[in-house]
PDB file of C-alpha atoms in Angstrom:
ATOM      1  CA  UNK A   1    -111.758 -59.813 114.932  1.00  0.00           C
ATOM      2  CA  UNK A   2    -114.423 -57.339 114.049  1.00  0.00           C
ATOM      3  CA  UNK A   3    -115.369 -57.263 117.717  1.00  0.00           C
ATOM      4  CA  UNK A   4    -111.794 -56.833 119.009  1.00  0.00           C
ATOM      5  CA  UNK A   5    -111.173 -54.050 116.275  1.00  0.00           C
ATOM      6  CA  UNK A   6    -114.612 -52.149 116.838  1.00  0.00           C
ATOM      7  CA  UNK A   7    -113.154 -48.608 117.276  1.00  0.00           C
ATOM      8  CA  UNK A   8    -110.739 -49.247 114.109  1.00  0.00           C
ATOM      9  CA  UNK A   9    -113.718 -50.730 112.032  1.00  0.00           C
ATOM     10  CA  UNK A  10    -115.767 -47.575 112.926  1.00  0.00           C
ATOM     11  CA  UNK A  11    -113.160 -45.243 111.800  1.00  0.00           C
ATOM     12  CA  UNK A  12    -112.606 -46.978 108.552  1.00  0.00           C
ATOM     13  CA  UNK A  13    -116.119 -46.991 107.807  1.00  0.00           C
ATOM     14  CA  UNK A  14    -116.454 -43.263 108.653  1.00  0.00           C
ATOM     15  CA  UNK A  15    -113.296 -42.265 106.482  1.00  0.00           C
ATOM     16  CA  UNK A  16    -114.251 -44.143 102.919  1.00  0.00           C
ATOM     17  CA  UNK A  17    -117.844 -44.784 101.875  1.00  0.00           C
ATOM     18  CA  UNK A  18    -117.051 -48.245 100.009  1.00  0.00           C
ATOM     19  CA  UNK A  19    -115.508 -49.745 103.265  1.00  0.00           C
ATOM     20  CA  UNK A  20    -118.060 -52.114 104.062  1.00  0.00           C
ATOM     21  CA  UNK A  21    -118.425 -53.143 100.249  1.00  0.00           C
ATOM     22  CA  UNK A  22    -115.043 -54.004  99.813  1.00  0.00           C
ATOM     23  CA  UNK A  23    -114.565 -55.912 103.105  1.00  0.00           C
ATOM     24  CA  UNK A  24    -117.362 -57.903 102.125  1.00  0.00           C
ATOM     25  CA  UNK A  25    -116.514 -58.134  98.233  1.00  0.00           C
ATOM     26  CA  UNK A  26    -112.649 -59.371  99.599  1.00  0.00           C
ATOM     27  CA  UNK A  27    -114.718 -62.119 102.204  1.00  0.00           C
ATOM     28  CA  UNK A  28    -115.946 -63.196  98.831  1.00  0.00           C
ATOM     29  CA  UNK A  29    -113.521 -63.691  96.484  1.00  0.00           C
ATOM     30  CA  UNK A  30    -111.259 -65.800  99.420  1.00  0.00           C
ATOM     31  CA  UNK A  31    -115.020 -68.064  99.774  1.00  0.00           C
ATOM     32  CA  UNK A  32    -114.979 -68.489  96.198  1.00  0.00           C
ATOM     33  CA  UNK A  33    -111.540 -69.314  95.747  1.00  0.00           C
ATOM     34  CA  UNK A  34    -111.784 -71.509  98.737  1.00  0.00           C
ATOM     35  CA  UNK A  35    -114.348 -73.723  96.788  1.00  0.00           C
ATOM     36  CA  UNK A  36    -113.398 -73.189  93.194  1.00  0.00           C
ATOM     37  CA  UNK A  37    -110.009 -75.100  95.208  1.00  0.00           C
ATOM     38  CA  UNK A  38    -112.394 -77.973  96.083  1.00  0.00           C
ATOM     39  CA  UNK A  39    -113.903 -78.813  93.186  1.00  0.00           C
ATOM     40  CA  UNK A  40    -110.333 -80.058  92.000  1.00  0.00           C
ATOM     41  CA  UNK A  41    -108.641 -80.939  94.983  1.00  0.00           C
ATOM     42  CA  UNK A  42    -109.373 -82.155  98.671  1.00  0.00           C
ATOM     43  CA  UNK A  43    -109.309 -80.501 102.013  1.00  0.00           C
ATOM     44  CA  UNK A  44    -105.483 -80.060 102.796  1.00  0.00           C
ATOM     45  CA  UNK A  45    -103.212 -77.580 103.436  1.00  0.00           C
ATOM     46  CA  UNK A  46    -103.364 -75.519 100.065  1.00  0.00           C
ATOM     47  CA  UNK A  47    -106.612 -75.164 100.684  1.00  0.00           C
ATOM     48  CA  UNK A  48    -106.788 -73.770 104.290  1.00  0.00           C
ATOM     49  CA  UNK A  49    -103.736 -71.609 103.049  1.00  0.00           C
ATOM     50  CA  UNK A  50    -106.489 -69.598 100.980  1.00  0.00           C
ATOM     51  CA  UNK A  51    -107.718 -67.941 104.720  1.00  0.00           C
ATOM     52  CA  UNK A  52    -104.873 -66.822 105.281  1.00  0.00           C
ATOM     53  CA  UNK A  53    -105.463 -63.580 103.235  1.00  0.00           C
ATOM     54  CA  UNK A  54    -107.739 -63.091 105.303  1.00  0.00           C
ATOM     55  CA  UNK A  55    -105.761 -62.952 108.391  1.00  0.00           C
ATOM     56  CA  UNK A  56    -103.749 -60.671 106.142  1.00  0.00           C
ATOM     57  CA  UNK A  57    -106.844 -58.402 105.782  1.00  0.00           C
ATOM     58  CA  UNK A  58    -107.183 -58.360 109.313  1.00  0.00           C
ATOM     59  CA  UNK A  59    -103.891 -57.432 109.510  1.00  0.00           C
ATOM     60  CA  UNK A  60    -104.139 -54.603 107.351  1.00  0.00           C
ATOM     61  CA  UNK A  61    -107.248 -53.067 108.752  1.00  0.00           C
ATOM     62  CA  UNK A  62    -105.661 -53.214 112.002  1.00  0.00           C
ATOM     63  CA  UNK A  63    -103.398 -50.635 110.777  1.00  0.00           C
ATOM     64  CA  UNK A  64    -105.041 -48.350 108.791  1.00  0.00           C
ATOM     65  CA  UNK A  65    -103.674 -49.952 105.867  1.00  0.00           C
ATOM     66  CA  UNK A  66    -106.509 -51.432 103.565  1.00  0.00           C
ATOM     67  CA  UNK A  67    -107.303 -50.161 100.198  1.00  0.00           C
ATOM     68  CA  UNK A  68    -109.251 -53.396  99.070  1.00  0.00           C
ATOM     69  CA  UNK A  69    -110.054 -54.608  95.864  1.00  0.00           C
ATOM     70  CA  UNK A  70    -111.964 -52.804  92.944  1.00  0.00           C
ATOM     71  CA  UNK A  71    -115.535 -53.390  93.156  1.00  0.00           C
ATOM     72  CA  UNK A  72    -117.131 -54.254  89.798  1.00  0.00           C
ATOM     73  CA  UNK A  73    -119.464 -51.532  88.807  1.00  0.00           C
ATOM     74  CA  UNK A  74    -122.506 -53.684  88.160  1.00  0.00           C
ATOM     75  CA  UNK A  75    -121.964 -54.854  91.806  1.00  0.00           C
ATOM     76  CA  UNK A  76    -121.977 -50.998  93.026  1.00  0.00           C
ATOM     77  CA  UNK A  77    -125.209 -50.937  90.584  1.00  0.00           C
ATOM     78  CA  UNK A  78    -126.720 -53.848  92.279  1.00  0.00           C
ATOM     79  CA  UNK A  79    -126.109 -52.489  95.904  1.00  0.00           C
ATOM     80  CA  UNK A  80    -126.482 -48.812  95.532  1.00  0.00           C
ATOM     81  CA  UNK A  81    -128.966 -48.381  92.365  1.00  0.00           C
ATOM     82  CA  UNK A  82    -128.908 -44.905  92.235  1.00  0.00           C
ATOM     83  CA  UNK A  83    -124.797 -44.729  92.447  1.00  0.00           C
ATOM     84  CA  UNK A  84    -123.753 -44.066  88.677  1.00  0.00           C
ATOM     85  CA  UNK A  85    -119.958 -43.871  87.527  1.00  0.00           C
ATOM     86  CA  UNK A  86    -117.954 -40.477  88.636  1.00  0.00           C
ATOM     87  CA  UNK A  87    -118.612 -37.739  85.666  1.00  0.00           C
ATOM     88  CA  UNK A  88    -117.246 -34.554  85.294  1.00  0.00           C
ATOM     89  CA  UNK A  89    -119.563 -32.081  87.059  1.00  0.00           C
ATOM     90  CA  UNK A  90    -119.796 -28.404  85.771  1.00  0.00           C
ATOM     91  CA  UNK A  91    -122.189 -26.534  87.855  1.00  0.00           C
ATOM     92  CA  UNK A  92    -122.828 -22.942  88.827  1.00  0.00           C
ATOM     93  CA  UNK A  93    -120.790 -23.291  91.765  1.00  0.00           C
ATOM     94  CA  UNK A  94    -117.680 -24.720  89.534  1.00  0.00           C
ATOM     95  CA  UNK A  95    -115.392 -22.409  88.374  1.00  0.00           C
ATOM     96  CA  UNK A  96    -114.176 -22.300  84.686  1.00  0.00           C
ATOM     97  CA  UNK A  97    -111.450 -24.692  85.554  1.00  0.00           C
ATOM     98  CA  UNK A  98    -114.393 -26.962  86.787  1.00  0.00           C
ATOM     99  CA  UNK A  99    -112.589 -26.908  90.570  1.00  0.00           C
ATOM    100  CA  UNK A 100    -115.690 -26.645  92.866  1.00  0.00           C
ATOM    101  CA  UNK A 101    -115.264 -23.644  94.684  1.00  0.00           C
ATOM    102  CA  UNK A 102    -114.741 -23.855  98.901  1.00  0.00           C
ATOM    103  CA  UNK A 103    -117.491 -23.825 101.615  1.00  0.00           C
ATOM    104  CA  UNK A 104    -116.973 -23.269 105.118  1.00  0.00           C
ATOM    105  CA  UNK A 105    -118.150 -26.341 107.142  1.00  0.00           C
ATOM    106  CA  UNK A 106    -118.323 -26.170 110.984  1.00  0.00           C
ATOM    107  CA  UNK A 107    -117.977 -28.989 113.092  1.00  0.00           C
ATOM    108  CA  UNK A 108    -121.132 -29.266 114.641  1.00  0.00           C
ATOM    109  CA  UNK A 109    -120.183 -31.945 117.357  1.00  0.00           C
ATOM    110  CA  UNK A 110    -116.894 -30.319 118.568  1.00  0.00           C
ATOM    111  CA  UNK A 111    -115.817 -32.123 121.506  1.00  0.00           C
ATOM    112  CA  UNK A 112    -114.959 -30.263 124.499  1.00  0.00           C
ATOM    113  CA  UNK A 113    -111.836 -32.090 125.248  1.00  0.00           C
ATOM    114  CA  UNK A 114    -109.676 -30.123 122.382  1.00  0.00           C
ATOM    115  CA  UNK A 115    -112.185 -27.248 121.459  1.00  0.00           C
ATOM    116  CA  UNK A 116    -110.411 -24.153 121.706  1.00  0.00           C
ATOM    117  CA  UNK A 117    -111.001 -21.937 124.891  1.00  0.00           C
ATOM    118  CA  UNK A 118    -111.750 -18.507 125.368  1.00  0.00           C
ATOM    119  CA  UNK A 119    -108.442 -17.560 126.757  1.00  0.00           C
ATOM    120  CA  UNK A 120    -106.267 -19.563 123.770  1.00  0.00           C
ATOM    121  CA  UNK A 121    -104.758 -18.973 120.784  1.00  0.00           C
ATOM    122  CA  UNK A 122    -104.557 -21.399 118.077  1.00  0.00           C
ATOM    123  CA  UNK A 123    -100.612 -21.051 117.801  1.00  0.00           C
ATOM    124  CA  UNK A 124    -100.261 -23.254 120.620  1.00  0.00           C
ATOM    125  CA  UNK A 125    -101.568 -26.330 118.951  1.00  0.00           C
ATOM    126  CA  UNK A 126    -100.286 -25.328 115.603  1.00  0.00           C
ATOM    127  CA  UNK A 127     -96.698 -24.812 116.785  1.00  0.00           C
ATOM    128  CA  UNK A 128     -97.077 -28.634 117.724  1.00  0.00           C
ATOM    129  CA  UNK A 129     -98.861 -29.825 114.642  1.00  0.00           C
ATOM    130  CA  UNK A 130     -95.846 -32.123 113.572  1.00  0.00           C
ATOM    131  CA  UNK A 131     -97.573 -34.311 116.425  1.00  0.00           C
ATOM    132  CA  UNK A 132    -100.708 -34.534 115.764  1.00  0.00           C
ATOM    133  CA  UNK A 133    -102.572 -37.989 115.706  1.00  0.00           C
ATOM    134  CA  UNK A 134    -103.231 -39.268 112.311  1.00  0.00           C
ATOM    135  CA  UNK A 135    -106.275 -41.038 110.757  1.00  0.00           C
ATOM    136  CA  UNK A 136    -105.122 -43.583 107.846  1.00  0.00           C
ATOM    137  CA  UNK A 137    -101.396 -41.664 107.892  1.00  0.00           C
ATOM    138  CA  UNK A 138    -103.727 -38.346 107.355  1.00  0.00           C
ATOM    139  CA  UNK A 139    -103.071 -36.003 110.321  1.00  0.00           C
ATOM    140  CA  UNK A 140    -106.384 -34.887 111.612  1.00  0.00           C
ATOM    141  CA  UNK A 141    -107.363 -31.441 110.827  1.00  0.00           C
ATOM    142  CA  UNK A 142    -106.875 -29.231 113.718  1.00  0.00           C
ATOM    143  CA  UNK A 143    -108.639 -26.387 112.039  1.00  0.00           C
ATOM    144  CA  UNK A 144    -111.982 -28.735 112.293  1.00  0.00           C
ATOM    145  CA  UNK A 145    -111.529 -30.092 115.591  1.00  0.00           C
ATOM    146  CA  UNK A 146    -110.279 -27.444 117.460  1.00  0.00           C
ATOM    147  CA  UNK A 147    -110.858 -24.344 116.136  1.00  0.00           C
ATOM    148  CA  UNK A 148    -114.832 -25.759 115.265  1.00  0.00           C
ATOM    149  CA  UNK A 149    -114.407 -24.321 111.116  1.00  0.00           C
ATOM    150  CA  UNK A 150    -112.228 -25.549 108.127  1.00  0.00           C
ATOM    151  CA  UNK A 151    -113.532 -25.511 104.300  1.00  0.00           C
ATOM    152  CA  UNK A 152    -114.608 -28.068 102.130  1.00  0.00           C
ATOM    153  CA  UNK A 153    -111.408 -28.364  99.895  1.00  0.00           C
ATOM    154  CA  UNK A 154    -109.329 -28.786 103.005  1.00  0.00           C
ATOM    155  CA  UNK A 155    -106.506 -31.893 102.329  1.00  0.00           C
ATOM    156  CA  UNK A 156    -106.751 -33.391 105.456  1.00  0.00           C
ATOM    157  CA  UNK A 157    -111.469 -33.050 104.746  1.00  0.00           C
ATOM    158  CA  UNK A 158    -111.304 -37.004 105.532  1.00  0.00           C
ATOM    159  CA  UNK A 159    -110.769 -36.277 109.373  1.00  0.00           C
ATOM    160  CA  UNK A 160    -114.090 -34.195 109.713  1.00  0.00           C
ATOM    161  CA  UNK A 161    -115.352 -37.115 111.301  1.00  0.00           C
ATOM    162  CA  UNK A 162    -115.918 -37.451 115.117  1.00  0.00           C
ATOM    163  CA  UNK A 163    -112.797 -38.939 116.448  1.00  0.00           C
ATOM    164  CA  UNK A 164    -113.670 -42.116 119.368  1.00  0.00           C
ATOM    165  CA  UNK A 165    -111.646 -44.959 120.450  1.00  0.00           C
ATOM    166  CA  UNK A 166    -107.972 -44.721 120.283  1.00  0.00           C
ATOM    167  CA  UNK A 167    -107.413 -42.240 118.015  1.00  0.00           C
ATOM    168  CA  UNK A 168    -109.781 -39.686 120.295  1.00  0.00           C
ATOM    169  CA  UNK A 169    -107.939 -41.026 123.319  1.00  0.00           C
ATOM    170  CA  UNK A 170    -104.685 -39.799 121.291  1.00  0.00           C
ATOM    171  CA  UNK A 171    -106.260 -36.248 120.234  1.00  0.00           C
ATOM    172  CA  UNK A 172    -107.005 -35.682 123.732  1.00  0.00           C
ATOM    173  CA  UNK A 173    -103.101 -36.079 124.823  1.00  0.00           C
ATOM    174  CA  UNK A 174    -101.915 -33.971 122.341  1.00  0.00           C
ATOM    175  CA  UNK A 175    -104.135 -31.461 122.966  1.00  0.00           C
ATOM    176  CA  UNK A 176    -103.150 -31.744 127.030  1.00  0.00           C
ATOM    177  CA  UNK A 177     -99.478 -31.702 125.943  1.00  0.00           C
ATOM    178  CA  UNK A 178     -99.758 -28.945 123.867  1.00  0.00           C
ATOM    179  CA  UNK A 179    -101.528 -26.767 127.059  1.00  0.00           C
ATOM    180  CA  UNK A 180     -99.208 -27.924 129.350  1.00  0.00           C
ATOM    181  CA  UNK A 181     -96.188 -26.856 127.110  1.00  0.00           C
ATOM    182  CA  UNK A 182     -97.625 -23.428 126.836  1.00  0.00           C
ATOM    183  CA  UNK A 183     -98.726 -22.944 130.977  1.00  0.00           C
ATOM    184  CA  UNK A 184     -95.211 -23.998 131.647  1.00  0.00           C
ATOM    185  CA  UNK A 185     -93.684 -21.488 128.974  1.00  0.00           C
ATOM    186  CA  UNK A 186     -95.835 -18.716 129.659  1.00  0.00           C
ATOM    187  CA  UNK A 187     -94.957 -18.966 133.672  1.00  0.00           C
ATOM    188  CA  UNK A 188     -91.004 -19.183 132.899  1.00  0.00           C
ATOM    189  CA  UNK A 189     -91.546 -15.604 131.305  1.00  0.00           C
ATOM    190  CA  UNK A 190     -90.336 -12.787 133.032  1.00  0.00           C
ATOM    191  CA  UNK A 191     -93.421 -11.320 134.475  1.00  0.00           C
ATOM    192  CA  UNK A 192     -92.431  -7.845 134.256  1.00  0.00           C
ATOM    193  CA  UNK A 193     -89.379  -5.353 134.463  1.00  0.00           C
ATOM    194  CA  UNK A 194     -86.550  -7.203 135.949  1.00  0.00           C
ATOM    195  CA  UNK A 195     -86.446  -5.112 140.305  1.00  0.00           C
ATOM    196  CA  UNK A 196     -83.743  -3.352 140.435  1.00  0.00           C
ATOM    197  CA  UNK A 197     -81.078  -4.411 142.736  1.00  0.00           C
ATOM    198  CA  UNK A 198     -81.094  -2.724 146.458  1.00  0.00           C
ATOM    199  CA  UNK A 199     -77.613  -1.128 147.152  1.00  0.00           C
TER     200      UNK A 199
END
């Protein structure tokens, strides 16, 4: 499944940080409960019905749809030593509300494919953004990925990722479409002063 799924897998991983942890921490608990089942009862079909969350798993990594289960903090401890629990954070760079303030990241591996030219304008992607490919139901940030710049606060900051697989394959269309739509408008315009008609 993982093999079949690689490009999916990838993107999961890249979007949330405790991916692998609770894919593995999910394998797990179905393992345990598998054999907890044993110790009382023999191989049958209750048993081989506890797998089937994880074809359920599968199902829901499959699409984009896989939250997993809350990992114990003295597991996180155990895995990541230096990981301590979330704390409010007032820093120099906070403002009195405590709301970190933005920075301006740049997208240092901007792929040519959608990267804005020198002869376009950013209104003809945005004036399509109601169909832009989405990354776990987040649309991807076009600001990033096409314009090269967005800020750190951005919503959509889990799509700064390099886009691959389907979901570049996707990015790329749009971003086709969304030229093609605007060559094909801008050579229906009138081109200048309608002639005047010969008597």
């Amino acid at each position: 499944e993982i093999e079949a799924n690689e490009d999916t897998f990838s993107i999961m991983i890249t979007s949330d940080s405790d991916f692998v942890l609770k894919f593995l921490f999910s394998i797990d608990i179905v393992v345990q409960r598998f054999f907890q089942h044993l110790l009382s009862h023999n191989i049958g079909v209750q048993a081989m019905n506890i797998f089937s969350d994880l074809t359920d798993m599968f199902e829901g990594i499959k699409k984009y749809r896989y939250d997993g289960p809350t990992i114990p903090v003295n597991l996180i401890c155990l895995v990541r030593p230096d990981s301590q629990p979330s704390q409010p954070k007032h820093s120099s760079s906070s403002s009195a509300s405590g709301t970190p303030k933005k920075r301006k990241i740049k997208n240092e591996h901007r792929d040519a494919r959608w990267a804005l030219r020198t002869d376009e304008s950013f209104d003809t992607f945005f004036a399509n953004r109601a169909n832009v490919p989405s990354i776990l139901q987040t649309p991807i940030c076009m600001k990033y990925h096409i314009m090269g710049n967005c800020f750190s606060n951005c919503p959509r900051k889990s799509t700064h990722i390099p886009l691959s697989g389907d979901t570049a394959s996707q990015m790329a269309n749009f971003v086709n479409n969304c030229r093609t739509s605007s060559s094909t408008s801008a050579s229906s315009a009138p081109s200048g002063p309608a002639a005047s008609t010969n008597a």
